[in-house]
C-alpha positions as protocol buffer text, in pm:
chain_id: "A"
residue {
  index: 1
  type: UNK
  ca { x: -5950 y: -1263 z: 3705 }
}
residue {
  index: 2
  type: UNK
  ca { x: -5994 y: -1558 z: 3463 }
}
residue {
  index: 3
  type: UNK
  ca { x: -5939 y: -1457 z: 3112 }
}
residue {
  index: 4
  type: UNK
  ca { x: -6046 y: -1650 z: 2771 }
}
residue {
  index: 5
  type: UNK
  ca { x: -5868 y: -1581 z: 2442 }
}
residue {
  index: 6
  type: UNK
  ca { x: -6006 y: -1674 z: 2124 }
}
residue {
  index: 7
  type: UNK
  ca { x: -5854 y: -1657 z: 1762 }
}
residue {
  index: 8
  type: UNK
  ca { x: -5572 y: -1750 z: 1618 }
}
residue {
  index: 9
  type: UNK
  ca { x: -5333 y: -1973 z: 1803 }
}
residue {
  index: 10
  type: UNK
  ca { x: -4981 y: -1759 z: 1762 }
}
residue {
  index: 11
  type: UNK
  ca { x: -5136 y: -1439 z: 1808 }
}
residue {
  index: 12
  type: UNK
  ca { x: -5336 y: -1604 z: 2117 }
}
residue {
  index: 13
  type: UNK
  ca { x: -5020 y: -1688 z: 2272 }
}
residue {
  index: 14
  type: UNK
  ca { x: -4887 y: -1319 z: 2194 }
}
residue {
  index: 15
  type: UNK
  ca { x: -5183 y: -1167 z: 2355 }
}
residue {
  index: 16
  type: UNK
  ca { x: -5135 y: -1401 z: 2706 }
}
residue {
  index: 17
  type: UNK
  ca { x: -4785 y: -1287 z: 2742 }
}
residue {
  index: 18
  type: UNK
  ca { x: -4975 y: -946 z: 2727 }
}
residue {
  index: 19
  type: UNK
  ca { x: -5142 y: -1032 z: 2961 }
}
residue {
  index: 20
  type: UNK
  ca { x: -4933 y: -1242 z: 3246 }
}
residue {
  index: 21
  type: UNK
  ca { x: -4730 y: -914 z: 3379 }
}
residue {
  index: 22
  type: UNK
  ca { x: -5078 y: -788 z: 3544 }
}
residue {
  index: 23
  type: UNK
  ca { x: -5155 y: -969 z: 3866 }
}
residue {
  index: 24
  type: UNK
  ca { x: -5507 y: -936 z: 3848 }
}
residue {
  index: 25
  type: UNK
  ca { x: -5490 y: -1180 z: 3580 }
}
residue {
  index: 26
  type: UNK
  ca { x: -5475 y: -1554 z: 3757 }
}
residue {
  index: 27
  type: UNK
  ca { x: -5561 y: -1761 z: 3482 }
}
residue {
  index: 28
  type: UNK
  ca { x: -5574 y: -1758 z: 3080 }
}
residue {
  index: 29
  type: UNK
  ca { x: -5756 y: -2002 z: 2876 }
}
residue {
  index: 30
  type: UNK
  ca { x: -5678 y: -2036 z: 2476 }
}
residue {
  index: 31
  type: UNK
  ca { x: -6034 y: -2145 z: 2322 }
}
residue {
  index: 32
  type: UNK
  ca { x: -6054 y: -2191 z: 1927 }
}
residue {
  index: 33
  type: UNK
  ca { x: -6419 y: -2065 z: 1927 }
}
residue {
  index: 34
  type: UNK
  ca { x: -6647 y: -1847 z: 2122 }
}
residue {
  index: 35
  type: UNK
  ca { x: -6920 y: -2127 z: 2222 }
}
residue {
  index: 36
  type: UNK
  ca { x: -6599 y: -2340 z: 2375 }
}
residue {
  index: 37
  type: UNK
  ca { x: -6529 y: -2013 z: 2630 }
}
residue {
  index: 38
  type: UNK
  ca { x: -6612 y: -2137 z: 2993 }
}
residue {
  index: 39
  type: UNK
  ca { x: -6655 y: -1919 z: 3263 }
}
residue {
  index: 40
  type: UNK
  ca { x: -6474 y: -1597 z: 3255 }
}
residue {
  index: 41
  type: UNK
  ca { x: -6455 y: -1285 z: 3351 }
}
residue {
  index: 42
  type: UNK
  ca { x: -6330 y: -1158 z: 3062 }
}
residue {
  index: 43
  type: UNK
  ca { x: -6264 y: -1226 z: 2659 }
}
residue {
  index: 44
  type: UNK
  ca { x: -5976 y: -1130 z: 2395 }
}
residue {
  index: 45
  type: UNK
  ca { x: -6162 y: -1166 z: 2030 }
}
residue {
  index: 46
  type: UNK
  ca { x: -5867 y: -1196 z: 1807 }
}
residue {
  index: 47
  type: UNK
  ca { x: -6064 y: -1176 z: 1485 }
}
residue {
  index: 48
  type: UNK
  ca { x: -5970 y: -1025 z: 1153 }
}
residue {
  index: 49
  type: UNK
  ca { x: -6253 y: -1235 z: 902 }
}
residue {
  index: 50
  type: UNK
  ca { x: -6596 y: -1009 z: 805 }
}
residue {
  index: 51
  type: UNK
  ca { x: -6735 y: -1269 z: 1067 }
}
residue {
  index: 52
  type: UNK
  ca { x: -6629 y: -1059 z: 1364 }
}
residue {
  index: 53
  type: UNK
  ca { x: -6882 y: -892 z: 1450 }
}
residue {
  index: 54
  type: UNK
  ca { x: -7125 y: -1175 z: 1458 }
}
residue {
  index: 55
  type: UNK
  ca { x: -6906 y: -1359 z: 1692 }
}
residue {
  index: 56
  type: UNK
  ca { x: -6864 y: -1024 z: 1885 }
}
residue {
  index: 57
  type: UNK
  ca { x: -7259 y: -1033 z: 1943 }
}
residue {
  index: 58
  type: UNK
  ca { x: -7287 y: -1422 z: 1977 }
}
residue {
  index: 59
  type: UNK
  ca { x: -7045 y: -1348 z: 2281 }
}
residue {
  index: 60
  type: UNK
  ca { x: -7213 y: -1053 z: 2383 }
}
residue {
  index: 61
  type: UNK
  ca { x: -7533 y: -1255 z: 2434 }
}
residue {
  index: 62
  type: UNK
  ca { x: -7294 y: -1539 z: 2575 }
}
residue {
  index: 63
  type: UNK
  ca { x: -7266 y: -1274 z: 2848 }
}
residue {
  index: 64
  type: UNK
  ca { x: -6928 y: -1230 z: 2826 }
}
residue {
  index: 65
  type: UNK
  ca { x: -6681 y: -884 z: 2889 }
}
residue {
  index: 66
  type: UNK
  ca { x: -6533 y: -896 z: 2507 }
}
residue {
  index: 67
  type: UNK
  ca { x: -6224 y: -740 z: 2378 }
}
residue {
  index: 68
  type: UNK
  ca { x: -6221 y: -737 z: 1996 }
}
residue {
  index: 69
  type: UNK
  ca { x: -5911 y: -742 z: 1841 }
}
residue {
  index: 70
  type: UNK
  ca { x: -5918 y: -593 z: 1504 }
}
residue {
  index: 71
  type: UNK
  ca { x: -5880 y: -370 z: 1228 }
}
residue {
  index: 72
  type: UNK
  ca { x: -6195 y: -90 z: 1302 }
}
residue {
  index: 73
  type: UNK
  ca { x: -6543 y: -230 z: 1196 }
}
residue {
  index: 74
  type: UNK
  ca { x: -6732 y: 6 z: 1003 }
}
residue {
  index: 75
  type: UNK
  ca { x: -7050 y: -213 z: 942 }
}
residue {
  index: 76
  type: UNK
  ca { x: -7325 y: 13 z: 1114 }
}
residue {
  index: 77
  type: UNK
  ca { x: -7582 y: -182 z: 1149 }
}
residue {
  index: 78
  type: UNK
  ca { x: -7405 y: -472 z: 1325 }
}
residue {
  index: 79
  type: UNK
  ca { x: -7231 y: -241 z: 1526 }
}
residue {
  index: 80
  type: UNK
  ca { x: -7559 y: -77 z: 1652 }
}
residue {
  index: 81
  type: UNK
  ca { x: -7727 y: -421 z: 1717 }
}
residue {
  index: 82
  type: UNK
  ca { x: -7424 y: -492 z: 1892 }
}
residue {
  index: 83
  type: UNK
  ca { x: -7403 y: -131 z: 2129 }
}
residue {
  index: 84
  type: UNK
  ca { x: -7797 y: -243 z: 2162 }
}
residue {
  index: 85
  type: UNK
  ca { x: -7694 y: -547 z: 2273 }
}
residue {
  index: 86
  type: UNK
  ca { x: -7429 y: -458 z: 2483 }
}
residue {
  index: 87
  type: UNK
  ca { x: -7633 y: -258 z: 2725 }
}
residue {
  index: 88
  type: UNK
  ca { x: -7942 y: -537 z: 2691 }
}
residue {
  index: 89
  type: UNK
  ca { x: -7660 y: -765 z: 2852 }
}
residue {
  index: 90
  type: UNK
  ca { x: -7509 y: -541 z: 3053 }
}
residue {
  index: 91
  type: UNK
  ca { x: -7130 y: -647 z: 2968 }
}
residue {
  index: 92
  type: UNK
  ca { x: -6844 y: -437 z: 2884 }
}
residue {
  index: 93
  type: UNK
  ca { x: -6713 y: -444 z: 2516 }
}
residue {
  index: 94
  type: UNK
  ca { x: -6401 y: -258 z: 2404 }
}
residue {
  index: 95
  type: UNK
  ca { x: -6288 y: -226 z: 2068 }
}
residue {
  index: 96
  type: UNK
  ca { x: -5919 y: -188 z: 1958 }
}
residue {
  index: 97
  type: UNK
  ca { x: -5921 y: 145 z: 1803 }
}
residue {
  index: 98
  type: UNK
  ca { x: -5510 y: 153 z: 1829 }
}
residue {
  index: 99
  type: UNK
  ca { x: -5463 y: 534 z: 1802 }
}
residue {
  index: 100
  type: UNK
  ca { x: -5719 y: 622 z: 2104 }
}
residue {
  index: 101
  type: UNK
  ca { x: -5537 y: 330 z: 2299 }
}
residue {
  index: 102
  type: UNK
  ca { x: -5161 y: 378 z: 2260 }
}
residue {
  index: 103
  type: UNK
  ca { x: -5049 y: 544 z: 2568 }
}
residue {
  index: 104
  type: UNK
  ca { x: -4912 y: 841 z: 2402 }
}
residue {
  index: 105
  type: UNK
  ca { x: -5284 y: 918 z: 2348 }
}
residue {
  index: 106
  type: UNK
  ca { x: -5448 y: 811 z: 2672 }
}
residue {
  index: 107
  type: UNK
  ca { x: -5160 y: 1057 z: 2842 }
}
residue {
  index: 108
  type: UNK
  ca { x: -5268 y: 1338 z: 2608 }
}
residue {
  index: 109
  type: UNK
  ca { x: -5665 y: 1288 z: 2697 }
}
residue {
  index: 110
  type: UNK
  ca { x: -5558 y: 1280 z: 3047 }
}
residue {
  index: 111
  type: UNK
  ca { x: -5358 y: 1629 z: 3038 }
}
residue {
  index: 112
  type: UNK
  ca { x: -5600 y: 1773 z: 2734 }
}
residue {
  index: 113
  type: UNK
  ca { x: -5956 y: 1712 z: 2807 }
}
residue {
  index: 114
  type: UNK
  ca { x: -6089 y: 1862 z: 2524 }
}
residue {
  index: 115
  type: UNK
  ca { x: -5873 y: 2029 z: 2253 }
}
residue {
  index: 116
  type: UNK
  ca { x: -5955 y: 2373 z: 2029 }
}
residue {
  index: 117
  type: UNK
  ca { x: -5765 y: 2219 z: 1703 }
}
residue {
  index: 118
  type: UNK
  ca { x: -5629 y: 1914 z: 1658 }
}
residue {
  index: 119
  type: UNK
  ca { x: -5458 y: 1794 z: 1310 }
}
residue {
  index: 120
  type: UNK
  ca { x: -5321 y: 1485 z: 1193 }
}
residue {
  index: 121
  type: UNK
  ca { x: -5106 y: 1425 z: 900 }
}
residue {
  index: 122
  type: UNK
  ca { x: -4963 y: 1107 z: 810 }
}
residue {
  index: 123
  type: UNK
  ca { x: -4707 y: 1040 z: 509 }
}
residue {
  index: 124
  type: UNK
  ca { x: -4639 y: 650 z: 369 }
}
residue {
  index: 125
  type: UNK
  ca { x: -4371 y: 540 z: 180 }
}
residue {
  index: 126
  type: UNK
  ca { x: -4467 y: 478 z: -179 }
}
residue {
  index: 127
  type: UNK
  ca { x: -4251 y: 133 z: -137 }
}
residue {
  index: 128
  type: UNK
  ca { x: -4426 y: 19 z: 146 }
}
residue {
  index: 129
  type: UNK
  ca { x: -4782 y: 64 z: 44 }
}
residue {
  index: 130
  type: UNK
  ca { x: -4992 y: -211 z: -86 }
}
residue {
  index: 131
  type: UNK
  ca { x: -5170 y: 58 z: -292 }
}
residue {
  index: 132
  type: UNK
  ca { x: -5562 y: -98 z: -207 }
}
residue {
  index: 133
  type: UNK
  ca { x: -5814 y: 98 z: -88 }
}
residue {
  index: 134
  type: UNK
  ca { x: -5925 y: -81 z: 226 }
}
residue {
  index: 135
  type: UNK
  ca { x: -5578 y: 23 z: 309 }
}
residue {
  index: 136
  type: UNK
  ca { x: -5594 y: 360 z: 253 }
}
residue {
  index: 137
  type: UNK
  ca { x: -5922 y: 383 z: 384 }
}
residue {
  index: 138
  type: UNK
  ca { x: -5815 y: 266 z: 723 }
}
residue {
  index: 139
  type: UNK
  ca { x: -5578 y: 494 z: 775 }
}
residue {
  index: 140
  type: UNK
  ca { x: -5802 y: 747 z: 785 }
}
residue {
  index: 141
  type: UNK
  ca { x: -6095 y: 614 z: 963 }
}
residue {
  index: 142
  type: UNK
  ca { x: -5833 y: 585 z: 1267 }
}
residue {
  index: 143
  type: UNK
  ca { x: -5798 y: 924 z: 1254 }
}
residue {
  index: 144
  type: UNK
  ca { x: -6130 y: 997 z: 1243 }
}
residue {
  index: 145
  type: UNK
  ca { x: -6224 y: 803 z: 1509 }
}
residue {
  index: 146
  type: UNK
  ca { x: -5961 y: 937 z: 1723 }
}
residue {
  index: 147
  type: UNK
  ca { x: -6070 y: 1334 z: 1659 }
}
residue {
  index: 148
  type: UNK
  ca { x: -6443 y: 1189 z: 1759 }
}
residue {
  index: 149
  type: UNK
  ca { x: -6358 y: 996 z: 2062 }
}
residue {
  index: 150
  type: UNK
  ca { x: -6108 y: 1335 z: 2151 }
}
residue {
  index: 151
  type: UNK
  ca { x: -6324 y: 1634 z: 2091 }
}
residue {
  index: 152
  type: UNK
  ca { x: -6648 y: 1467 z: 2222 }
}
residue {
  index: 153
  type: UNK
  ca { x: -6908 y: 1669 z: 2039 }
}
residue {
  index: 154
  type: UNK
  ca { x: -7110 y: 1654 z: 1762 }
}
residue {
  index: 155
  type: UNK
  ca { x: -6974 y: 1725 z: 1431 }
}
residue {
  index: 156
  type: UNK
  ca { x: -7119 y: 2030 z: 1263 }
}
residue {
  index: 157
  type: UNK
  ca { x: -6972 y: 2033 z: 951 }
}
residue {
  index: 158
  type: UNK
  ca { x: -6764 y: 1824 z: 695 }
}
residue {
  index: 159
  type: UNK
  ca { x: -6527 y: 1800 z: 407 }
}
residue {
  index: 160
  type: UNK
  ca { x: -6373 y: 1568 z: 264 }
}
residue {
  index: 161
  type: UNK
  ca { x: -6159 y: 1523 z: -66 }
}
residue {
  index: 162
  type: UNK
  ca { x: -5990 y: 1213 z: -176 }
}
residue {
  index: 163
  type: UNK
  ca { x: -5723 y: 1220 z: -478 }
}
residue {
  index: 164
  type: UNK
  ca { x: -5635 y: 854 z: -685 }
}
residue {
  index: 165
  type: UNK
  ca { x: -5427 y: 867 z: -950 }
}
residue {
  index: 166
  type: UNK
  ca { x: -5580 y: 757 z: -1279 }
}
residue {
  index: 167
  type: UNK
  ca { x: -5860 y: 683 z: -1059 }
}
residue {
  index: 168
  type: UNK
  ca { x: -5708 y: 351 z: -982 }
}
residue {
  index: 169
  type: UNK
  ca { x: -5416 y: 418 z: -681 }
}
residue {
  index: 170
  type: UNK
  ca { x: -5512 y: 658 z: -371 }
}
residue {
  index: 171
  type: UNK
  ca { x: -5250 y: 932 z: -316 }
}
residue {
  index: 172
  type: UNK
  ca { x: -5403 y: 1155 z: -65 }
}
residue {
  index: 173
  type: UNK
  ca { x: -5699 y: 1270 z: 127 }
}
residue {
  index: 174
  type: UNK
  ca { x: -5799 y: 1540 z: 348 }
}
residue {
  index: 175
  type: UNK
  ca { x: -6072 y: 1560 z: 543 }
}
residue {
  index: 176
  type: UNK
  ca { x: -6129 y: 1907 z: 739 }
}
residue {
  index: 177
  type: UNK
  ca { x: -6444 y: 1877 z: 1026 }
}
residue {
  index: 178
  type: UNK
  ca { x: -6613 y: 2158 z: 1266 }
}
residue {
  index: 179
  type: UNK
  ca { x: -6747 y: 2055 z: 1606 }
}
residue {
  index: 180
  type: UNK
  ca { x: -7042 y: 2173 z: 1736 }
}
residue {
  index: 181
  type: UNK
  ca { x: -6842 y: 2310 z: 2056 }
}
residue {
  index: 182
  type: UNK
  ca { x: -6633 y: 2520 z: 1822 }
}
residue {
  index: 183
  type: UNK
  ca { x: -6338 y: 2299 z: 1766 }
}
residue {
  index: 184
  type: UNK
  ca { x: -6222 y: 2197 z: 1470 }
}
residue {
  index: 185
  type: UNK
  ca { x: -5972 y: 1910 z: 1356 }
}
residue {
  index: 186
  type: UNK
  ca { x: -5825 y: 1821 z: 986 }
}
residue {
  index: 187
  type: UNK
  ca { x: -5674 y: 1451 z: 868 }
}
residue {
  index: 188
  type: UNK
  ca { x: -5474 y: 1467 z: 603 }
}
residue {
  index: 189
  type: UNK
  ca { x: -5306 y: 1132 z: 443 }
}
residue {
  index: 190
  type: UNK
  ca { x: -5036 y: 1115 z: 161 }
}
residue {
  index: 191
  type: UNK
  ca { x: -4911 y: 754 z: 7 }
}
residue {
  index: 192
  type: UNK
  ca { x: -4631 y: 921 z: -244 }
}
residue {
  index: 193
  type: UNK
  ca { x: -4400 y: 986 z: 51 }
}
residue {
  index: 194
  type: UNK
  ca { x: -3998 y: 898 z: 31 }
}
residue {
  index: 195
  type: UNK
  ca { x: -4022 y: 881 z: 459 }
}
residue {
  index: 196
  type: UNK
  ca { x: -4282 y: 755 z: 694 }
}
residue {
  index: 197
  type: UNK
  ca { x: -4396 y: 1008 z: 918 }
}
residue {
  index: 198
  type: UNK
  ca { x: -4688 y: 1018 z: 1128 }
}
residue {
  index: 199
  type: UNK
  ca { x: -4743 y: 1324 z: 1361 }
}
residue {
  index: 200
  type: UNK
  ca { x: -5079 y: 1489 z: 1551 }
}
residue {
  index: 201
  type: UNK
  ca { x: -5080 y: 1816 z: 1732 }
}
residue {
  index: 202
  type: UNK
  ca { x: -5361 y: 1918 z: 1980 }
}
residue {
  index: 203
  type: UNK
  ca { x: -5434 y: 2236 z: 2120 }
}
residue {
  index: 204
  type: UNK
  ca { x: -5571 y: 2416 z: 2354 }
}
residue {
  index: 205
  type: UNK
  ca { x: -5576 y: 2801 z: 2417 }
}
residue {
  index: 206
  type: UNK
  ca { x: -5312 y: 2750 z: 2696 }
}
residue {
  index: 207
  type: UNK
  ca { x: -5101 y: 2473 z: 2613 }
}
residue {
  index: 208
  type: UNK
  ca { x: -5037 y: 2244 z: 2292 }
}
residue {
  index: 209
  type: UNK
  ca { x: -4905 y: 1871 z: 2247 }
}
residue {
  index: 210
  type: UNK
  ca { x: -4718 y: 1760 z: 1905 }
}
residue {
  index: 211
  type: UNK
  ca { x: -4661 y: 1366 z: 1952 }
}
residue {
  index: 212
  type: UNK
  ca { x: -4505 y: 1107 z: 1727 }
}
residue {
  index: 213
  type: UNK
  ca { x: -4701 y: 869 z: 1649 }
}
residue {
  index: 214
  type: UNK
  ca { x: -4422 y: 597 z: 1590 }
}
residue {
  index: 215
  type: UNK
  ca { x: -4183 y: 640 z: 1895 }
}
residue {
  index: 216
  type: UNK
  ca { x: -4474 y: 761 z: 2100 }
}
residue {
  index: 217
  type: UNK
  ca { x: -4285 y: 1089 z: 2198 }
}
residue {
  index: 218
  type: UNK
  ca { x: -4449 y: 1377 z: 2310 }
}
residue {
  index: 219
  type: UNK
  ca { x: -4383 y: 1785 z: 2275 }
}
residue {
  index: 220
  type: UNK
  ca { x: -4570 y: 1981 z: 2556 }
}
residue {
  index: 221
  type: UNK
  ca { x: -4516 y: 2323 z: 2467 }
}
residue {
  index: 222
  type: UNK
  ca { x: -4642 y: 2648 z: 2628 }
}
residue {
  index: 223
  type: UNK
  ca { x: -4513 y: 3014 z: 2694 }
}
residue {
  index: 224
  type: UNK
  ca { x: -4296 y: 3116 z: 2984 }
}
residue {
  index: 225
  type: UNK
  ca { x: -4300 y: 3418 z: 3210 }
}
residue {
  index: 226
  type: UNK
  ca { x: -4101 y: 3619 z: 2928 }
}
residue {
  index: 227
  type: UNK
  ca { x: -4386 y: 3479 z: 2695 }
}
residue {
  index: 228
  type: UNK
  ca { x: -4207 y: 3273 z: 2443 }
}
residue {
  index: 229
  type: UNK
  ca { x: -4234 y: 2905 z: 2355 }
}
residue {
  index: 230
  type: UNK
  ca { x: -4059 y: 2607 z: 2515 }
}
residue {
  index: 231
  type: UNK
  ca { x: -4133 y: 2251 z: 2526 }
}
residue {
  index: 232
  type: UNK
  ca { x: -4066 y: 1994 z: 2763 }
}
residue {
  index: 233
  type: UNK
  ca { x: -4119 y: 1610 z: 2648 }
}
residue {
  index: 234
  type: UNK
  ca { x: -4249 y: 1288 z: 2770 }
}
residue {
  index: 235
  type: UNK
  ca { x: -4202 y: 949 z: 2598 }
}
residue {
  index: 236
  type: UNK
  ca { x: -4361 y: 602 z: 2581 }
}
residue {
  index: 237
  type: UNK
  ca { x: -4273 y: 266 z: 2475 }
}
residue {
  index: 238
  type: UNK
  ca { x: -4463 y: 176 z: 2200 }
}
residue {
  index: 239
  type: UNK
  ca { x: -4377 y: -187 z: 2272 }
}
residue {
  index: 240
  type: UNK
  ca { x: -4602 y: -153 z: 2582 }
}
residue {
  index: 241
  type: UNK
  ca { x: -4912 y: -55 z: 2351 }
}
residue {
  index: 242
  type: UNK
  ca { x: -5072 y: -415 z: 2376 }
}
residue {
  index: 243
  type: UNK
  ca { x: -4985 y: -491 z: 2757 }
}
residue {
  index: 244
  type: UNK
  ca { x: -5126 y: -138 z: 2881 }
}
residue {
  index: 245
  type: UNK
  ca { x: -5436 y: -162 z: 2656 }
}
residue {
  index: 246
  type: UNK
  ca { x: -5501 y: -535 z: 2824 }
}
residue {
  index: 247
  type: UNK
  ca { x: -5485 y: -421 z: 3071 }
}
residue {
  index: 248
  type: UNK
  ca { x: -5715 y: -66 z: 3065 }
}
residue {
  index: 249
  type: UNK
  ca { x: -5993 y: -378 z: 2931 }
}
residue {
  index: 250
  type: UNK
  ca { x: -5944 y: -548 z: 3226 }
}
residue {
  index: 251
  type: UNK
  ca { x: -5966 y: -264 z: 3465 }
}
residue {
  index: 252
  type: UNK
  ca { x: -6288 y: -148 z: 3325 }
}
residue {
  index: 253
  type: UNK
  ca { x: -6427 y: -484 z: 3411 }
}
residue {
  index: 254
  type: UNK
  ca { x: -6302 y: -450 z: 3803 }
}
residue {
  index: 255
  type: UNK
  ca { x: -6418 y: -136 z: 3841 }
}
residue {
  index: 256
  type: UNK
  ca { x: -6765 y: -132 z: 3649 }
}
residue {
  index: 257
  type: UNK
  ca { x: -6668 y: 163 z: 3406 }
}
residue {
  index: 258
  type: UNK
  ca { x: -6659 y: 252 z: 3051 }
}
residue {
  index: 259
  type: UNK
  ca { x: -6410 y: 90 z: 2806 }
}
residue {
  index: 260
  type: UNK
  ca { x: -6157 y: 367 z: 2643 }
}
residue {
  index: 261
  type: UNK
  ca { x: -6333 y: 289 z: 2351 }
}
residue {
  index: 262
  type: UNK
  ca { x: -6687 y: 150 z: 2337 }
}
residue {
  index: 263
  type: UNK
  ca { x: -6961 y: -33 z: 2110 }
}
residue {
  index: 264
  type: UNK
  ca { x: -7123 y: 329 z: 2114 }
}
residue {
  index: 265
  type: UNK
  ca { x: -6785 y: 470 z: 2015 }
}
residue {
  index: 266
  type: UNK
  ca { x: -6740 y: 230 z: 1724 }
}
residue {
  index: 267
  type: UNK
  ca { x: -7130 y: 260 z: 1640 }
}
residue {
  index: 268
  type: UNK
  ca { x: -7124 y: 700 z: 1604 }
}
residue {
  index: 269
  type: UNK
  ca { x: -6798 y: 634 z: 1395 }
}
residue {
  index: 270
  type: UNK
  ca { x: -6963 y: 412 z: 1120 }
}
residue {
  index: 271
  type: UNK
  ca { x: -7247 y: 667 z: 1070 }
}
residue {
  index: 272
  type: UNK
  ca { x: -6983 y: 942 z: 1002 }
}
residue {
  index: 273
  type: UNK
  ca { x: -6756 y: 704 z: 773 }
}
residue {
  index: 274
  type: UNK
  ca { x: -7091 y: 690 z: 586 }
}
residue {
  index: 275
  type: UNK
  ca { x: -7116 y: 1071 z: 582 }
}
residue {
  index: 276
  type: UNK
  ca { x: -6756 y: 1123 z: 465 }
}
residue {
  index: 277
  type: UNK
  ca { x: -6796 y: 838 z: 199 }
}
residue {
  index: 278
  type: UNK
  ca { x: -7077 y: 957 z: 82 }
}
residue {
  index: 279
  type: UNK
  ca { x: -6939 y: 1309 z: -11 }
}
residue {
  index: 280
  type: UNK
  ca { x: -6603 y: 1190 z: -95 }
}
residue {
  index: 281
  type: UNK
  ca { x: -6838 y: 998 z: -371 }
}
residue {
  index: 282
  type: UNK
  ca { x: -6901 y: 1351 z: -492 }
}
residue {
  index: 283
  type: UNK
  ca { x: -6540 y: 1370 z: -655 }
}
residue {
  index: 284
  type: UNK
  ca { x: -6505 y: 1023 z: -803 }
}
């Protein structure tokens, strides 16, 4: 496969290093702009400005397979012209929605098709956080958007509360949200921590998996034949985040399937980031 790569020029060459271990890869090309992309088969969108998305659709319409590199969009109706657009054009867009693509996760989805509870809770160090809001709001959209993309079903009920101290630095949120299948999940985020920490837990009825987000380690823990609870663990390198996600792109191109994380994906997510905003409003 030919491959185009578009953005910045060191994070371009990052992203083709990424990229050379898979041999289905023959050929790279580093283009500063979208229009200057020849033919290829597919193209990395390494693009951080509020422009992405319009480059996103100009390739789109360009025809080309586009991987966007980026923090998560949450512009809705870009992002539904672009799913629109998308299956006008027939092309295969993936987004880089980091949690449901670290391989940790994709391992999880695989063994855990469809959890009962799942719960996220993430703690920042106080030193270590800019203290802005787009921050703070991204780190809970990812969460969001991985409980969506996990559960698969409709969400039947929200809440959402937000705490920022003297209204001015955000501290904490928790967001709690019922499926329409019956399962439920719950996000909560804290910014006063002394320790990083960043840990989800899924379950099923049978089985549950704790993972850490950071070293990408895994707890699979069930009962034994004297029922009580043991664990057994699996790990992954989270250095091999960016090389395995390449390459999932990639294969979804060769083998005409869904990306792990589509324009439809990144389209339902927006509309329920306007939900959640809109009652977290409530509180302000």
């Amino acid at each position: 496969m030919k491959v185009g790569i578009v953005g910045d020029a060191k994070r371009a060459v990052a992203w083709e290093q990424h990229l050379r271990p898979h041999r289905i890869v023959q050929e790279v090309e580093l283009c500063p702009s979208i229009r200057e992309v020849g033919s290829v088969d597919a193209c990395l969108l390494i693009d951080e400005t509020e422009q992405n998305l319009d480059i996103l659709l100009e390739g789109i319409q360009l025809g080309l397979n586009c991987f966007l590199i980026s923090r998560q969009p949450t512009n809705t109706q870009k992002l539904e012209k672009i799913y629109r657009a998308t299956k006008e054009a027939g092309v295969h867009v993936q987004f880089s929605h980091w949690p449901t693509l670290a391989p940790a996760t994709q391992w999880m989805m695989d063994r855990m098709s469809r959890p009962v509870f799942l719960s996220s809770t993430r703690e920042v160090n106080h030193t270590q956080f800019i203290g802005t809001d787009e921050e703070f709001r991204h780190f809970w959209i990812d969460e969001l958007g991985l409980c969506m993309k996990w559960i698969d079903s409709g969400i039947h009920h929200a809440e959402a509360k937000a705490i920022n101290l003297e209204g001015k630095h955000p501290i904490t949120i928790h967001i709690f949200l019922r499926f329409d299948n019956g399962s439920t999940a719950d996000i909560r985020i804290y910014t006063g921590a002394a320790e990083n920490t960043h840990k989800r837990i899924a379950s099923t009825k049978q089985e549950i998996l704790e993972c850490n987000v950071p070293s990408q380690d895994i707890r699979i823990g069930r009962l034994n034949s004297g029922n009580h609870l043991f664990f057994e663990k699996q790990s992954f390198d989270p250095a091999k985040s960016a090389e395995k996600t390449a390459l999932m792109f990639l294969k979804s191109i060769q083998m005409d399937r869904e990306t792990p994380y589509t324009a439809y994906d990144s389209y339902q997510l927006s509309l329920q980031i306007e939900s959640i905003e809109k009652r977290l409003s409530q509180f302000l």
